[in-house]
Structure formats: structure tokens, C-alpha cells
Amino acid sequence: MKPKTIIIEILIVAAIFVITWLLFTHYVSNTTLDIDMKDTYFVIQPAPIILTAGLLIITLVYLIKEGFKRYKRRFQNIILLVANFLVLVKLYPYTVFASTLSSPGWTIYPPLSALGKNIPPISEKLYHHLFVLMLIKQILPFIVVLFMLILVITAVITGKNWHTQPHEQTTS
């Protein structure tokens, strides 16, 4: 592997991170993701979300890029495997958080029949947040399984191509 190739790939990874950071910080700036759930208030800073998005984009870029080269290049495959593994590591806390969410609806004490006629309505904003959180709760396990499959398949393909010489590699 030539040093020029290594430098180019490192610059590509750095450029993806910088572009992701600039795009996401433009939209989220200094805000946080605030989730108000019943008696608990979750606050998520934008930096972990931006890092996860950057790793996700790197994984997808290298998955497509190396797919055209049939996963024959070692260093690029290592970048793909490491980025994919780090995506899974960064998604794990989100899956744990999503699994703790209960389905919409709760019991209100005292019962509504014991209250007077002036019951405050539940806001549309709360319904929207609950819908989004439940959607994330349902989709996140599929995303994790998908990236695990990508990790296993690319690791197997990289392992098969690891000790082959350029003249020994097949195009099929």
C-alpha cells in the first residue's frame, strides 16, 4: 500500500467528518435534543449525534465506493469495517434508551371520573413527540441488524480477499 493512497483515504474520512460537522452544526447550532417523558427529562447534546451521523455517512460512502471495487482493497475495507463497528457502538445507547420507552398512553391518578369537568387537553406537540419516539423505537432495531449484517458480510469478503495477489483476484 502506497503512502499516497493512505493519505488520500484519511483525507476523505476527515473531509466527510468536517462536512458532516458543518452541516449538522448549521442546523442544530447550540441546541440540544430535549425529550420530556412523563416524570423524566432527557437532554442529548448534539455532538454524539453528529459523530454518529459522520460515522454512518463514512460507512455508507465506503460501502458504495468499495462495492464498485468488489471489496478488493485492504485499507479501504478496514476503514469500512472500523466505521461500521463504531456506528454499532454509537447506536447501542440509543437502542437501550428506545427500549425503555413505554408505548403511548398512561394511567392518570386520580381517575378522570374523580376530577371535575375542567380537564386540560393533551397538547398536539406531546402527541407528535410520542409518535416520533415510537417510530424510532420500532425502526432502530432494524437499523442495528442491517449494519450488523453489513459488518459481517464485508468482514467475510475482506477475509477472503486478504491474502490474494492482484493477479489472483477474480472478477466474479
Short mmCIF file of C-alpha atoms in Angstrom, two decimals:
data_model
loop_
_atom_site.label_atom_id
_atom_site.label_comp_id
_atom_site.label_asym_id
_atom_site.label_seq_id
_atom_site.Cartn_x
_atom_site.Cartn_y
_atom_site.Cartn_z
CA MET A 1 0.00 0.00 0.00
CA LYS A 2 1.41 3.31 -1.05
CA PRO A 3 1.59 6.16 1.47
CA LYS A 4 -0.17 8.41 -1.05
CA THR A 5 -3.24 6.12 -1.01
CA ILE A 6 -3.31 6.09 2.78
CA ILE A 7 -3.11 9.89 2.95
CA ILE A 8 -5.87 10.26 0.36
CA GLU A 9 -8.19 7.91 2.27
CA ILE A 10 -7.50 9.66 5.57
CA LEU A 11 -8.27 13.00 3.91
CA ILE A 12 -11.53 11.59 2.54
CA VAL A 13 -12.56 10.43 6.02
CA ALA A 14 -11.59 13.79 7.53
CA ALA A 15 -13.48 15.67 4.81
CA ILE A 16 -16.61 13.62 5.46
CA PHE A 17 -16.38 14.41 9.19
CA VAL A 18 -15.82 18.12 8.56
CA ILE A 19 -18.70 18.36 6.08
CA THR A 20 -21.00 16.44 8.42
CA TRP A 21 -19.98 18.63 11.36
CA LEU A 22 -20.56 21.83 9.38
CA LEU A 23 -23.93 20.72 8.02
CA PHE A 24 -25.26 19.45 11.33
CA THR A 25 -23.95 22.34 13.42
CA HIS A 26 -25.60 24.72 10.97
CA TYR A 27 -28.96 23.12 11.71
CA VAL A 28 -28.61 22.27 15.39
CA SER A 29 -26.11 25.01 16.42
CA ASN A 30 -26.07 25.16 20.21
CA THR A 31 -29.39 23.47 20.77
CA THR A 32 -29.93 20.17 22.50
CA LEU A 33 -32.41 17.39 21.90
CA ASP A 34 -34.83 17.68 24.81
CA ILE A 35 -37.26 14.83 25.39
CA ASP A 36 -39.87 15.34 28.08
CA MET A 37 -41.29 11.95 29.07
CA LYS A 38 -43.72 11.83 31.97
CA ASP A 39 -41.55 12.38 35.06
CA THR A 40 -38.19 12.32 33.27
CA TYR A 41 -36.50 14.92 31.11
CA PHE A 42 -33.83 13.61 28.72
CA VAL A 43 -31.27 16.03 27.30
CA ILE A 44 -28.99 14.87 24.48
CA GLN A 45 -26.17 17.11 23.30
CA PRO A 46 -25.67 17.42 19.53
CA ALA A 47 -22.02 16.23 19.50
CA PRO A 48 -22.75 12.47 19.91
CA ILE A 49 -25.49 12.67 17.30
CA ILE A 50 -23.16 14.47 14.87
CA LEU A 51 -20.41 11.89 15.48
CA THR A 52 -22.85 9.04 14.87
CA ALA A 53 -24.09 10.73 11.67
CA GLY A 54 -20.49 11.19 10.46
CA LEU A 55 -19.68 7.52 11.09
CA LEU A 56 -22.89 6.49 9.39
CA ILE A 57 -22.04 8.57 6.30
CA ILE A 58 -18.48 7.21 6.20
CA THR A 59 -19.86 3.66 6.38
CA LEU A 60 -22.31 4.28 3.55
CA VAL A 61 -19.74 6.10 1.37
CA TYR A 62 -17.15 3.32 1.74
CA LEU A 63 -19.80 0.61 1.32
CA ILE A 64 -20.76 2.06 -2.06
CA LYS A 65 -17.21 3.05 -3.02
CA GLU A 66 -15.75 -0.38 -2.27
CA GLY A 67 -18.74 -2.14 -3.80
CA PHE A 68 -17.62 -0.78 -7.16
CA LYS A 69 -14.12 -2.17 -6.50
CA ARG A 70 -15.60 -5.51 -5.31
CA TYR A 71 -14.06 -5.07 -1.84
CA LYS A 72 -10.56 -5.92 -3.09
CA ARG A 73 -8.66 -3.07 -1.39
CA ARG A 74 -7.46 -3.84 2.13
CA PHE A 75 -7.03 -0.41 3.71
CA GLN A 76 -10.36 0.90 2.43
CA ASN A 77 -12.09 -2.25 3.70
CA ILE A 78 -10.51 -1.74 7.12
CA ILE A 79 -11.88 1.82 7.16
CA LEU A 80 -15.31 0.44 6.24
CA LEU A 81 -15.18 -2.23 8.95
CA VAL A 82 -13.98 0.16 11.66
CA ALA A 83 -16.55 2.83 10.76
CA ASN A 84 -19.34 0.24 10.67
CA PHE A 85 -18.28 -1.18 14.04
CA LEU A 86 -18.18 2.32 15.56
CA VAL A 87 -21.67 3.05 14.18
CA LEU A 88 -22.92 -0.01 16.03
CA VAL A 89 -21.13 1.05 19.21
CA LYS A 90 -22.62 4.55 18.98
CA LEU A 91 -26.15 3.22 18.21
CA TYR A 92 -26.19 0.90 21.22
CA PRO A 93 -27.05 3.59 23.84
CA TYR A 94 -29.85 4.84 21.60
CA THR A 95 -31.31 1.34 21.34
CA VAL A 96 -31.15 0.94 25.12
CA PHE A 97 -32.90 4.29 25.54
CA ALA A 98 -35.54 3.41 22.93
CA SER A 99 -36.23 0.03 24.56
CA THR A 100 -37.02 1.75 27.87
CA LEU A 101 -39.75 3.86 26.29
CA SER A 102 -43.21 2.65 27.03
CA SER A 103 -45.96 2.74 24.48
CA PRO A 104 -48.12 5.88 24.34
CA GLY A 105 -50.80 6.06 26.93
CA TRP A 106 -50.65 6.10 30.68
CA THR A 107 -52.82 5.88 33.72
CA ILE A 108 -53.75 9.16 35.28
CA TYR A 109 -54.29 9.22 39.05
CA PRO A 110 -56.73 10.16 40.41
CA PRO A 111 -59.10 8.67 37.82
CA LEU A 112 -60.71 11.11 35.43
CA SER A 113 -64.13 10.39 36.89
CA ALA A 114 -62.97 11.84 40.23
CA LEU A 115 -61.87 15.11 38.62
CA GLY A 116 -64.09 17.99 37.75
CA LYS A 117 -65.11 18.90 34.23
CA ASN A 118 -62.03 21.12 33.60
CA ILE A 119 -59.53 18.54 32.37
CA PRO A 120 -56.61 20.07 30.46
CA PRO A 121 -56.25 18.61 26.95
CA ILE A 122 -53.08 16.85 25.88
CA SER A 123 -51.15 19.06 23.50
CA GLU A 124 -50.51 18.24 19.86
CA LYS A 125 -46.79 18.70 20.48
CA LEU A 126 -46.80 15.86 23.02
CA TYR A 127 -48.63 13.59 20.57
CA HIS A 128 -46.07 14.43 17.88
CA HIS A 129 -43.13 13.67 20.20
CA LEU A 130 -44.68 10.37 21.26
CA PHE A 131 -45.29 9.38 17.64
CA VAL A 132 -41.69 10.18 16.64
CA LEU A 133 -40.25 8.33 19.64
CA MET A 134 -42.36 5.25 18.98
CA LEU A 135 -41.34 5.32 15.32
CA ILE A 136 -37.67 5.46 16.34
CA LYS A 137 -38.26 2.64 18.83
CA GLN A 138 -39.64 0.43 16.05
CA ILE A 139 -37.08 1.30 13.35
CA LEU A 140 -33.85 1.33 15.41
CA PRO A 141 -33.57 -2.48 15.87
CA PHE A 142 -33.84 -2.98 12.11
CA ILE A 143 -31.10 -0.40 11.52
CA VAL A 144 -28.82 -2.14 14.02
CA VAL A 145 -29.45 -5.56 12.44
CA LEU A 146 -28.81 -4.11 8.97
CA PHE A 147 -25.46 -2.65 9.99
CA MET A 148 -24.51 -5.88 11.77
CA LEU A 149 -25.19 -7.79 8.56
CA ILE A 150 -23.15 -5.27 6.57
CA LEU A 151 -20.31 -5.67 9.08
CA VAL A 152 -20.34 -9.47 8.91
CA ILE A 153 -20.62 -9.64 5.11
CA THR A 154 -17.86 -7.11 4.49
CA ALA A 155 -15.63 -8.83 7.07
CA VAL A 156 -16.10 -12.19 5.33
CA ILE A 157 -15.44 -10.70 1.88
CA THR A 158 -12.39 -8.83 3.18
CA GLY A 159 -11.09 -12.03 4.78
CA LYS A 160 -11.49 -13.96 1.53
CA ASN A 161 -9.57 -11.29 -0.38
CA TRP A 162 -6.90 -10.68 2.25
CA HIS A 163 -4.06 -12.90 1.00
CA THR A 164 -4.80 -12.87 -2.70
CA GLN A 165 -2.40 -11.18 -5.07
CA PRO A 166 -3.73 -8.71 -7.65
CA HIS A 167 -3.28 -11.24 -10.48
CA GLU A 168 -5.13 -13.93 -8.45
CA GLN A 169 -8.29 -11.93 -7.79
CA THR A 170 -11.34 -12.97 -9.72
CA THR A 171 -13.85 -10.51 -11.07
CA SER A 172 -16.90 -12.64 -10.29
#
